[in-house]
GROMACS .gro file of N, CA, C and O in nm:
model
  228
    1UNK      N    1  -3.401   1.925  -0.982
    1UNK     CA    2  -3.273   1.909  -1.050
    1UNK      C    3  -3.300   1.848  -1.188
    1UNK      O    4  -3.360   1.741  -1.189
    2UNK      N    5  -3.255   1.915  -1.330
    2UNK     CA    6  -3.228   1.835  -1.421
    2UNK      C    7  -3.199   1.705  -1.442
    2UNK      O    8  -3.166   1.627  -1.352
    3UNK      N    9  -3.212   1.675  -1.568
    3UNK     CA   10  -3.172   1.585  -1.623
    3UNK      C   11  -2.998   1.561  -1.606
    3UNK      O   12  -2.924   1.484  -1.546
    4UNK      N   13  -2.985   1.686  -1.705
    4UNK     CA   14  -2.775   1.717  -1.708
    4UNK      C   15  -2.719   1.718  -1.608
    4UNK      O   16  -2.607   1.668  -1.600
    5UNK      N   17  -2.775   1.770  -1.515
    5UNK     CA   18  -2.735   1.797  -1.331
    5UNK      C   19  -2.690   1.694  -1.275
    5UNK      O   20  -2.586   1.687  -1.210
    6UNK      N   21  -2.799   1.567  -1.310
    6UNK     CA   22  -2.821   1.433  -1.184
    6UNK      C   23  -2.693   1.391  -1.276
    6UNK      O   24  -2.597   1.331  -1.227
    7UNK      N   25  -2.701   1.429  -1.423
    7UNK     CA   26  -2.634   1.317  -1.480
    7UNK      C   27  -2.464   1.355  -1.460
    7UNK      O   28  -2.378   1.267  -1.467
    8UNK      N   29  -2.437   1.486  -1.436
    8UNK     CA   30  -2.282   1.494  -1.387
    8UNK      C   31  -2.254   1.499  -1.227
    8UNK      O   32  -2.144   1.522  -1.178
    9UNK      N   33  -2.390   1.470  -1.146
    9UNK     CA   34  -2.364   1.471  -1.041
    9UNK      C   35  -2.346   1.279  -1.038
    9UNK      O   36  -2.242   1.246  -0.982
   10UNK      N   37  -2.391   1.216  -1.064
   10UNK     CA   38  -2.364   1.067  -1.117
   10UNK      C   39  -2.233   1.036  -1.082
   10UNK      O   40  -2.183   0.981  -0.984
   11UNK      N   41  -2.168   1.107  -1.233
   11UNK     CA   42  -2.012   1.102  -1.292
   11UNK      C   43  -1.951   1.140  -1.180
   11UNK      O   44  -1.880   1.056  -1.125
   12UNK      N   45  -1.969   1.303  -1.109
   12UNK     CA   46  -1.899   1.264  -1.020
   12UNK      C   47  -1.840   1.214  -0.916
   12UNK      O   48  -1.724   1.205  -0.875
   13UNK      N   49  -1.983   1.172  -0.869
   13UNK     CA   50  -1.956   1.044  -0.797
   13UNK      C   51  -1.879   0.910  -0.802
   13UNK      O   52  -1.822   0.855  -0.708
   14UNK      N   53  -1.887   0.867  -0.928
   14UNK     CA   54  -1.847   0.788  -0.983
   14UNK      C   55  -1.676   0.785  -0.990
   14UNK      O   56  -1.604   0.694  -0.951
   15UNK      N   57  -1.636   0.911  -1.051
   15UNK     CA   58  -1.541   0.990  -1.054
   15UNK      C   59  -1.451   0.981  -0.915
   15UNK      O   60  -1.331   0.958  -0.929
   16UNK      N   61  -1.504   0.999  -0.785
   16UNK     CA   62  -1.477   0.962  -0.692
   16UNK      C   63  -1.450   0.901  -0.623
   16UNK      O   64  -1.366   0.921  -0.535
   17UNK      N   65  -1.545   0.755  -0.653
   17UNK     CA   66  -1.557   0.581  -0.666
   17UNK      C   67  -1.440   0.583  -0.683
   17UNK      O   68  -1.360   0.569  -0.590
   18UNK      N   69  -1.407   0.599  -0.801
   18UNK     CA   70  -1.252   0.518  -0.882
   18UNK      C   71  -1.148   0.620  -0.830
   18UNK      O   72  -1.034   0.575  -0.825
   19UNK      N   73  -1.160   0.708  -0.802
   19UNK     CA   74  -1.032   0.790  -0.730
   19UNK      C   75  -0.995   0.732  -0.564
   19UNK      O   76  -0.875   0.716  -0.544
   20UNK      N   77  -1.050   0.715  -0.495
   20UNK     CA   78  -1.070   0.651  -0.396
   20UNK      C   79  -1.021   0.486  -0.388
   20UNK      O   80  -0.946   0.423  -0.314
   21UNK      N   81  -1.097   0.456  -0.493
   21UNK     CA   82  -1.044   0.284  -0.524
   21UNK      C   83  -0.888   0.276  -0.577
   21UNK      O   84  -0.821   0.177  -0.551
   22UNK      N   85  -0.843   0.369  -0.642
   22UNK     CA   86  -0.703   0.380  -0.669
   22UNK      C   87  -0.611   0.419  -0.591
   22UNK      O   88  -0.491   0.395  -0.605
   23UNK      N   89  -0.651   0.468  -0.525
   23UNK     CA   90  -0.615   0.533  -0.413
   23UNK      C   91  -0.572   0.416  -0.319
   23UNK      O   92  -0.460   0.376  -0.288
   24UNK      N   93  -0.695   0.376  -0.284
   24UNK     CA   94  -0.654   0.269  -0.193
   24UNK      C   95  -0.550   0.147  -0.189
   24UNK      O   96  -0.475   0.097  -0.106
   25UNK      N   97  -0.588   0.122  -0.326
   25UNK     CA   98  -0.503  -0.004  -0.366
   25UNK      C   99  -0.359   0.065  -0.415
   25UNK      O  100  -0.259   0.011  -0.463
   26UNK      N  101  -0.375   0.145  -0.396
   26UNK     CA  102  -0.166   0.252  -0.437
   26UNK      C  103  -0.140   0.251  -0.274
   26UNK      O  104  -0.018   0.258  -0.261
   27UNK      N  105  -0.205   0.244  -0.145
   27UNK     CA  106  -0.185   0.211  -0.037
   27UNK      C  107  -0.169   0.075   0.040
   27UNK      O  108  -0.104   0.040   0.138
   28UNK      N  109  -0.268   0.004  -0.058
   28UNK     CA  110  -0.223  -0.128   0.012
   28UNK      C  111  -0.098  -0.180  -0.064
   28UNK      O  112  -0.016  -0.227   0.015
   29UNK      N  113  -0.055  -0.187  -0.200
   29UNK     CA  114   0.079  -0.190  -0.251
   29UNK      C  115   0.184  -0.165  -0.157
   29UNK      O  116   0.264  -0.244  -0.107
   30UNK      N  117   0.165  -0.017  -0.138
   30UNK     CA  118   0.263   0.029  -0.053
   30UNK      C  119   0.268  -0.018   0.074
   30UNK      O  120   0.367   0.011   0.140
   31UNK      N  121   0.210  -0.064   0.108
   31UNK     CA  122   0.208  -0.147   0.256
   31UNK      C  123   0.277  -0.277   0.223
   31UNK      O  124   0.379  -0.330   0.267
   32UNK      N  125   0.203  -0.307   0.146
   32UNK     CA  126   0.317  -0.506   0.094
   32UNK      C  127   0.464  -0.436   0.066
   32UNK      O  128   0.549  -0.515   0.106
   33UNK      N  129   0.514  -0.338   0.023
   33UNK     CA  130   0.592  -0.287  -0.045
   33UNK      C  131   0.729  -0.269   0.142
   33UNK      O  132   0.838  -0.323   0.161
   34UNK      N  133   0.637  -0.160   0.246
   34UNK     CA  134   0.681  -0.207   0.320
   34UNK      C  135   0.705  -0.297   0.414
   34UNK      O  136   0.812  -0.294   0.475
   35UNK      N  137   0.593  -0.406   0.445
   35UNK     CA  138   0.590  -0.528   0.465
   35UNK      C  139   0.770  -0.620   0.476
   35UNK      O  140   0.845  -0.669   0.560
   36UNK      N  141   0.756  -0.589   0.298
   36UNK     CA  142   0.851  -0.662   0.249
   36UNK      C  143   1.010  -0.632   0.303
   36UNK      O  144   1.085  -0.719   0.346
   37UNK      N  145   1.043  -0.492   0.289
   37UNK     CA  146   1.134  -0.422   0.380
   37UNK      C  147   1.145  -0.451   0.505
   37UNK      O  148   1.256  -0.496   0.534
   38UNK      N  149   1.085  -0.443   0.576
   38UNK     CA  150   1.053  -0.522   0.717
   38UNK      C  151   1.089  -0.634   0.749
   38UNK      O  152   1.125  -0.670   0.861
   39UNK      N  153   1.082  -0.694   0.655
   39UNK     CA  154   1.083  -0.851   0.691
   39UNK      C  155   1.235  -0.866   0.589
   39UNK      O  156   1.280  -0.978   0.611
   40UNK      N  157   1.322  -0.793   0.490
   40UNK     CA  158   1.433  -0.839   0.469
   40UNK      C  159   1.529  -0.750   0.573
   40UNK      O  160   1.645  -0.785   0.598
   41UNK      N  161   1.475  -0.645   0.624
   41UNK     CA  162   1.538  -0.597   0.732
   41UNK      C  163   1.572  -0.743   0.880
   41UNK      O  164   1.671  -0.809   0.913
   42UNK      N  165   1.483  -0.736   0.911
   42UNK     CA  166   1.499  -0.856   1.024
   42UNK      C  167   1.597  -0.965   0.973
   42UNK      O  168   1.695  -0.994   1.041
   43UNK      N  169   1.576  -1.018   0.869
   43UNK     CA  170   1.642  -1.146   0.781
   43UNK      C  171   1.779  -1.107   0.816
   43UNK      O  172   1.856  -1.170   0.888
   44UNK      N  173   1.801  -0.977   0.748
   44UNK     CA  174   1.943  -0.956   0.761
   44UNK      C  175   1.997  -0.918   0.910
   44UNK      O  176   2.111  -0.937   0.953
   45UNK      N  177   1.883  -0.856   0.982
   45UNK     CA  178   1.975  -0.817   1.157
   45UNK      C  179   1.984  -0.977   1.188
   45UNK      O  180   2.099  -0.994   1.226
   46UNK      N  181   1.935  -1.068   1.189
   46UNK     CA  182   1.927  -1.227   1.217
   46UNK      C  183   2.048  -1.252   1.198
   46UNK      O  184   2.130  -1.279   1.285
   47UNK      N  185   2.072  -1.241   1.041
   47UNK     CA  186   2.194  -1.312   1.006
   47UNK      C  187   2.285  -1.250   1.025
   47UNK      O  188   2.384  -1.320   1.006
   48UNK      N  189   2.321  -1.103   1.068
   48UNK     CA  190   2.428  -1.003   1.100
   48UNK      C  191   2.403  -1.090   1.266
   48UNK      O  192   2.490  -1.177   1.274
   49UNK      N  193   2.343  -1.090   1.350
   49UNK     CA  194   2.339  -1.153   1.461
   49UNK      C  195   2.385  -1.314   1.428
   49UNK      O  196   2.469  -1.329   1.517
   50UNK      N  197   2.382  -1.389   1.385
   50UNK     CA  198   2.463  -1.522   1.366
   50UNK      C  199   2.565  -1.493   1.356
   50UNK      O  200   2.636  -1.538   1.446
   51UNK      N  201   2.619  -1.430   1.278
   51UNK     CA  202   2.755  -1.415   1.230
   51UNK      C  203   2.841  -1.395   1.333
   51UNK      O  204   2.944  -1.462   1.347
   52UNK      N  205   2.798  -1.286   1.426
   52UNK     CA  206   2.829  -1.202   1.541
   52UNK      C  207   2.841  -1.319   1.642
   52UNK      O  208   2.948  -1.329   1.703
   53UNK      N  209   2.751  -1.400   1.664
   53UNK     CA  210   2.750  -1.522   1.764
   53UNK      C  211   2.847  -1.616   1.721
   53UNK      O  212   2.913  -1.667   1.811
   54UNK      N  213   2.870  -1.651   1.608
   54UNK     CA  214   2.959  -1.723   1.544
   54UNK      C  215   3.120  -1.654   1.582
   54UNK      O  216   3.208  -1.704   1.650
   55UNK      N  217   3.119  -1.573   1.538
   55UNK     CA  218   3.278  -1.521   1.598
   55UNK      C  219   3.303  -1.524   1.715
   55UNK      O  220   3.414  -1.570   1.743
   56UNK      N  221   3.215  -1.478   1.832
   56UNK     CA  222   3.258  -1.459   1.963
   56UNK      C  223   3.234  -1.614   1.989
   56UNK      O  224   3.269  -1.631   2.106
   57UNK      N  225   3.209  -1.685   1.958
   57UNK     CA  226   3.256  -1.865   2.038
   57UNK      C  227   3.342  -1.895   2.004
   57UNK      O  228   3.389  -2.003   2.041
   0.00000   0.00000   0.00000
């Protein structure tokens, strides 16, 4: 194999590296992202459930 060869077979590796690494971290975002949903979901069935307990006593 060339010189030019190794050297765009390198890049694209490399190329890959960082597609992958962006990748990932646009997934873990999105996981905190739903995380967060999750957890103001519950907040609010909680407090829709207080409320609910509160009236019927």
């Amino acid at each position: 194999m060339n010189n030019m060869n190794m050297e765009r077979m390198m890049q694209y590796h490399q190329n890959l590296y960082n597609l992958h690494n962006c990748l990932a971290y646009q997934y873990y975002q999105l996981a905190q992202i739903q995380l967060q949903i999750a957890y103001t979901n519950q907040e609010m069935y909680l407090h829709m459930m207080n409320q609910t307990n509160d009236k019927t006593q």
